[in-house]
């Protein structure tokens, strides 16, 4: 035997076990059991959502509730605000000097 002396070649032992197993079992019974099992596996469909393909199903993730969120409150401006902005920025009441 070549290679590592600590390795054991047990292939003969497994060949003998396999040979005994094949001789001990009835080939006709095991063959029919195998085909029955195979047929049952083919019948059984996988549980797959078939509508999910080709983007036919809406995919979404539920978000957690927002903490410390406050909806905006509309601000009521006093009636003099437009006049104040006109006076501050000089819009509206200026006359053209290029006439």
mmCIF file with all atom_site columns, N, CA and C in Angstrom, residues 62-96:
data_model
loop_
_atom_site.group_PDB
_atom_site.id
_atom_site.type_symbol
_atom_site.label_atom_id
_atom_site.label_alt_id
_atom_site.label_comp_id
_atom_site.label_asym_id
_atom_site.label_entity_id
_atom_site.label_seq_id
_atom_site.pdbx_PDB_ins_code
_atom_site.Cartn_x
_atom_site.Cartn_y
_atom_site.Cartn_z
_atom_site.occupancy
_atom_site.B_iso_or_equiv
_atom_site.pdbx_formal_charge
_atom_site.auth_seq_id
_atom_site.auth_comp_id
_atom_site.auth_asym_id
_atom_site.auth_atom_id
_atom_site.pdbx_PDB_model_num
ATOM 1   N N  . UNK A 1 62 ? -44.419 46.326  4.937   1.00 0.00 ? 62 UNK A N  1
ATOM 2   C CA . UNK A 1 62 ? -45.115 47.183  5.881   1.00 0.00 ? 62 UNK A CA 1
ATOM 3   C C  . UNK A 1 62 ? -44.068 47.894  6.731   1.00 0.00 ? 62 UNK A C  1
ATOM 4   N N  . UNK A 1 63 ? -44.157 49.233  6.773   1.00 0.00 ? 63 UNK A N  1
ATOM 5   C CA . UNK A 1 63 ? -43.218 50.024  7.562   1.00 0.00 ? 63 UNK A CA 1
ATOM 6   C C  . UNK A 1 63 ? -43.708 50.129  9.001   1.00 0.00 ? 63 UNK A C  1
ATOM 7   N N  . UNK A 1 64 ? -42.781 50.238  9.890   1.00 0.00 ? 64 UNK A N  1
ATOM 8   C CA . UNK A 1 64 ? -43.147 50.456  11.277  1.00 0.00 ? 64 UNK A CA 1
ATOM 9   C C  . UNK A 1 64 ? -43.737 51.849  11.413  1.00 0.00 ? 64 UNK A C  1
ATOM 10  N N  . UNK A 1 65 ? -44.537 52.033  12.454  1.00 0.00 ? 65 UNK A N  1
ATOM 11  C CA . UNK A 1 65 ? -45.133 53.338  12.668  1.00 0.00 ? 65 UNK A CA 1
ATOM 12  C C  . UNK A 1 65 ? -44.032 54.354  12.943  1.00 0.00 ? 65 UNK A C  1
ATOM 13  N N  . UNK A 1 66 ? -44.250 55.578  12.427  1.00 0.00 ? 66 UNK A N  1
ATOM 14  C CA . UNK A 1 66 ? -43.264 56.635  12.608  1.00 0.00 ? 66 UNK A CA 1
ATOM 15  C C  . UNK A 1 66 ? -43.403 57.184  14.023  1.00 0.00 ? 66 UNK A C  1
ATOM 16  N N  . UNK A 1 67 ? -42.275 57.288  14.712  1.00 0.00 ? 67 UNK A N  1
ATOM 17  C CA . UNK A 1 67 ? -42.306 57.830  16.064  1.00 0.00 ? 67 UNK A CA 1
ATOM 18  C C  . UNK A 1 67 ? -41.943 59.304  16.021  1.00 0.00 ? 67 UNK A C  1
ATOM 19  N N  . UNK A 1 68 ? -42.522 60.072  16.923  1.00 0.00 ? 68 UNK A N  1
ATOM 20  C CA . UNK A 1 68 ? -42.278 61.509  17.038  1.00 0.00 ? 68 UNK A CA 1
ATOM 21  C C  . UNK A 1 68 ? -42.570 62.255  15.735  1.00 0.00 ? 68 UNK A C  1
ATOM 22  N N  . UNK A 1 69 ? -43.624 61.874  15.056  1.00 0.00 ? 69 UNK A N  1
ATOM 23  C CA . UNK A 1 69 ? -44.006 62.551  13.823  1.00 0.00 ? 69 UNK A CA 1
ATOM 24  C C  . UNK A 1 69 ? -45.184 63.461  14.111  1.00 0.00 ? 69 UNK A C  1
ATOM 25  N N  . UNK A 1 70 ? -45.123 64.678  13.578  1.00 0.00 ? 70 UNK A N  1
ATOM 26  C CA . UNK A 1 70 ? -46.216 65.625  13.748  1.00 0.00 ? 70 UNK A CA 1
ATOM 27  C C  . UNK A 1 70 ? -46.591 66.138  12.369  1.00 0.00 ? 70 UNK A C  1
ATOM 28  N N  . UNK A 1 71 ? -47.851 66.051  12.051  1.00 0.00 ? 71 UNK A N  1
ATOM 29  C CA . UNK A 1 71 ? -48.323 66.520  10.754  1.00 0.00 ? 71 UNK A CA 1
ATOM 30  C C  . UNK A 1 71 ? -48.186 68.043  10.692  1.00 0.00 ? 71 UNK A C  1
ATOM 31  N N  . UNK A 1 72 ? -47.896 68.592  9.524   1.00 0.00 ? 72 UNK A N  1
ATOM 32  C CA . UNK A 1 72 ? -47.746 70.043  9.413   1.00 0.00 ? 72 UNK A CA 1
ATOM 33  C C  . UNK A 1 72 ? -49.067 70.761  9.702   1.00 0.00 ? 72 UNK A C  1
ATOM 34  N N  . UNK A 1 73 ? -48.957 71.872  10.407  1.00 0.00 ? 73 UNK A N  1
ATOM 35  C CA . UNK A 1 73 ? -50.119 72.685  10.734  1.00 0.00 ? 73 UNK A CA 1
ATOM 36  C C  . UNK A 1 73 ? -50.109 73.885  9.797   1.00 0.00 ? 73 UNK A C  1
ATOM 37  N N  . UNK A 1 74 ? -51.204 74.119  9.068   1.00 0.00 ? 74 UNK A N  1
ATOM 38  C CA . UNK A 1 74 ? -51.203 75.267  8.159   1.00 0.00 ? 74 UNK A CA 1
ATOM 39  C C  . UNK A 1 74 ? -51.060 76.576  8.937   1.00 0.00 ? 74 UNK A C  1
ATOM 40  N N  . UNK A 1 75 ? -50.233 77.460  8.403   1.00 0.00 ? 75 UNK A N  1
ATOM 41  C CA . UNK A 1 75 ? -49.963 78.720  9.084   1.00 0.00 ? 75 UNK A CA 1
ATOM 42  C C  . UNK A 1 75 ? -50.896 79.795  8.542   1.00 0.00 ? 75 UNK A C  1
ATOM 43  N N  . UNK A 1 76 ? -51.610 80.438  9.426   1.00 0.00 ? 76 UNK A N  1
ATOM 44  C CA . UNK A 1 76 ? -52.522 81.510  9.032   1.00 0.00 ? 76 UNK A CA 1
ATOM 45  C C  . UNK A 1 76 ? -51.757 82.828  9.119   1.00 0.00 ? 76 UNK A C  1
ATOM 46  N N  . UNK A 1 77 ? -51.658 83.493  7.974   1.00 0.00 ? 77 UNK A N  1
ATOM 47  C CA . UNK A 1 77 ? -50.932 84.771  7.932   1.00 0.00 ? 77 UNK A CA 1
ATOM 48  C C  . UNK A 1 77 ? -51.884 85.929  8.207   1.00 0.00 ? 77 UNK A C  1
ATOM 49  N N  . UNK A 1 78 ? -51.407 86.937  8.891   1.00 0.00 ? 78 UNK A N  1
ATOM 50  C CA . UNK A 1 78 ? -52.269 88.106  9.118   1.00 0.00 ? 78 UNK A CA 1
ATOM 51  C C  . UNK A 1 78 ? -52.559 88.826  7.799   1.00 0.00 ? 78 UNK A C  1
ATOM 52  N N  . UNK A 1 79 ? -53.653 89.580  7.740   1.00 0.00 ? 79 UNK A N  1
ATOM 53  C CA . UNK A 1 79 ? -54.031 90.225  6.479   1.00 0.00 ? 79 UNK A CA 1
ATOM 54  C C  . UNK A 1 79 ? -53.033 91.272  5.988   1.00 0.00 ? 79 UNK A C  1
ATOM 55  N N  . UNK A 1 80 ? -52.166 91.788  6.843   1.00 0.00 ? 80 UNK A N  1
ATOM 56  C CA . UNK A 1 80 ? -51.214 92.820  6.410   1.00 0.00 ? 80 UNK A CA 1
ATOM 57  C C  . UNK A 1 80 ? -49.929 92.235  5.828   1.00 0.00 ? 80 UNK A C  1
ATOM 58  N N  . UNK A 1 81 ? -49.772 90.915  5.768   1.00 0.00 ? 81 UNK A N  1
ATOM 59  C CA . UNK A 1 81 ? -48.536 90.282  5.307   1.00 0.00 ? 81 UNK A CA 1
ATOM 60  C C  . UNK A 1 81 ? -48.185 90.638  3.864   1.00 0.00 ? 81 UNK A C  1
ATOM 61  N N  . UNK A 1 82 ? -49.129 90.571  2.889   1.00 0.00 ? 82 UNK A N  1
ATOM 62  C CA . UNK A 1 82 ? -48.735 90.939  1.517   1.00 0.00 ? 82 UNK A CA 1
ATOM 63  C C  . UNK A 1 82 ? -48.207 92.368  1.411   1.00 0.00 ? 82 UNK A C  1
ATOM 64  N N  . UNK A 1 83 ? -48.795 93.274  2.143   1.00 0.00 ? 83 UNK A N  1
ATOM 65  C CA . UNK A 1 83 ? -48.344 94.670  2.093   1.00 0.00 ? 83 UNK A CA 1
ATOM 66  C C  . UNK A 1 83 ? -46.957 94.803  2.698   1.00 0.00 ? 83 UNK A C  1
ATOM 67  N N  . UNK A 1 84 ? -46.688 94.047  3.771   1.00 0.00 ? 84 UNK A N  1
ATOM 68  C CA . UNK A 1 84 ? -45.373 94.064  4.405   1.00 0.00 ? 84 UNK A CA 1
ATOM 69  C C  . UNK A 1 84 ? -44.296 93.586  3.439   1.00 0.00 ? 84 UNK A C  1
ATOM 70  N N  . UNK A 1 85 ? -44.549 92.477  2.737   1.00 0.00 ? 85 UNK A N  1
ATOM 71  C CA . UNK A 1 85 ? -43.567 91.940  1.779   1.00 0.00 ? 85 UNK A CA 1
ATOM 72  C C  . UNK A 1 85 ? -43.358 92.902  0.612   1.00 0.00 ? 85 UNK A C  1
ATOM 73  N N  . UNK A 1 86 ? -44.399 93.573  0.183   1.00 0.00 ? 86 UNK A N  1
ATOM 74  C CA . UNK A 1 86 ? -44.242 94.567  -0.889  1.00 0.00 ? 86 UNK A CA 1
ATOM 75  C C  . UNK A 1 86 ? -43.324 95.689  -0.446  1.00 0.00 ? 86 UNK A C  1
ATOM 76  N N  . UNK A 1 87 ? -43.484 96.139  0.778   1.00 0.00 ? 87 UNK A N  1
ATOM 77  C CA . UNK A 1 87 ? -42.655 97.227  1.278   1.00 0.00 ? 87 UNK A CA 1
ATOM 78  C C  . UNK A 1 87 ? -41.219 96.780  1.539   1.00 0.00 ? 87 UNK A C  1
ATOM 79  N N  . UNK A 1 88 ? -41.040 95.546  2.026   1.00 0.00 ? 88 UNK A N  1
ATOM 80  C CA . UNK A 1 88 ? -39.689 95.053  2.326   1.00 0.00 ? 88 UNK A CA 1
ATOM 81  C C  . UNK A 1 88 ? -38.864 94.833  1.067   1.00 0.00 ? 88 UNK A C  1
ATOM 82  N N  . UNK A 1 89 ? -39.443 94.191  0.076   1.00 0.00 ? 89 UNK A N  1
ATOM 83  C CA . UNK A 1 89 ? -38.677 93.803  -1.116  1.00 0.00 ? 89 UNK A CA 1
ATOM 84  C C  . UNK A 1 89 ? -38.904 94.724  -2.300  1.00 0.00 ? 89 UNK A C  1
ATOM 85  N N  . UNK A 1 90 ? -39.757 95.712  -2.167  1.00 0.00 ? 90 UNK A N  1
ATOM 86  C CA . UNK A 1 90 ? -39.941 96.698  -3.214  1.00 0.00 ? 90 UNK A CA 1
ATOM 87  C C  . UNK A 1 90 ? -40.621 96.159  -4.446  1.00 0.00 ? 90 UNK A C  1
ATOM 88  N N  . UNK A 1 91 ? -41.546 95.257  -4.313  1.00 0.00 ? 91 UNK A N  1
ATOM 89  C CA . UNK A 1 91 ? -42.254 94.731  -5.478  1.00 0.00 ? 91 UNK A CA 1
ATOM 90  C C  . UNK A 1 91 ? -43.655 95.312  -5.532  1.00 0.00 ? 91 UNK A C  1
ATOM 91  N N  . UNK A 1 92 ? -44.175 95.490  -6.691  1.00 0.00 ? 92 UNK A N  1
ATOM 92  C CA . UNK A 1 92 ? -45.573 95.884  -6.851  1.00 0.00 ? 92 UNK A CA 1
ATOM 93  C C  . UNK A 1 92 ? -45.778 97.384  -7.026  1.00 0.00 ? 92 UNK A C  1
ATOM 94  N N  . UNK A 1 93 ? -45.250 98.216  -6.171  1.00 0.00 ? 93 UNK A N  1
ATOM 95  C CA . UNK A 1 93 ? -45.568 99.647  -6.224  1.00 0.00 ? 93 UNK A CA 1
ATOM 96  C C  . UNK A 1 93 ? -44.500 100.478 -6.925  1.00 0.00 ? 93 UNK A C  1
ATOM 97  N N  . UNK A 1 94 ? -43.429 99.892  -7.407  1.00 0.00 ? 94 UNK A N  1
ATOM 98  C CA . UNK A 1 94 ? -42.379 100.649 -8.083  1.00 0.00 ? 94 UNK A CA 1
ATOM 99  C C  . UNK A 1 94 ? -42.820 101.006 -9.489  1.00 0.00 ? 94 UNK A C  1
ATOM 100 N N  . UNK A 1 95 ? -42.497 102.214 -9.881  1.00 0.00 ? 95 UNK A N  1
ATOM 101 C CA . UNK A 1 95 ? -42.791 102.675 -11.234 1.00 0.00 ? 95 UNK A CA 1
ATOM 102 C C  . UNK A 1 95 ? -41.525 102.578 -12.067 1.00 0.00 ? 95 UNK A C  1
ATOM 103 N N  . UNK A 1 96 ? -41.691 102.322 -13.312 1.00 0.00 ? 96 UNK A N  1
ATOM 104 C CA . UNK A 1 96 ? -40.549 102.169 -14.207 1.00 0.00 ? 96 UNK A CA 1
ATOM 105 C C  . UNK A 1 96 ? -39.891 103.528 -14.438 1.00 0.00 ? 96 UNK A C  1
#
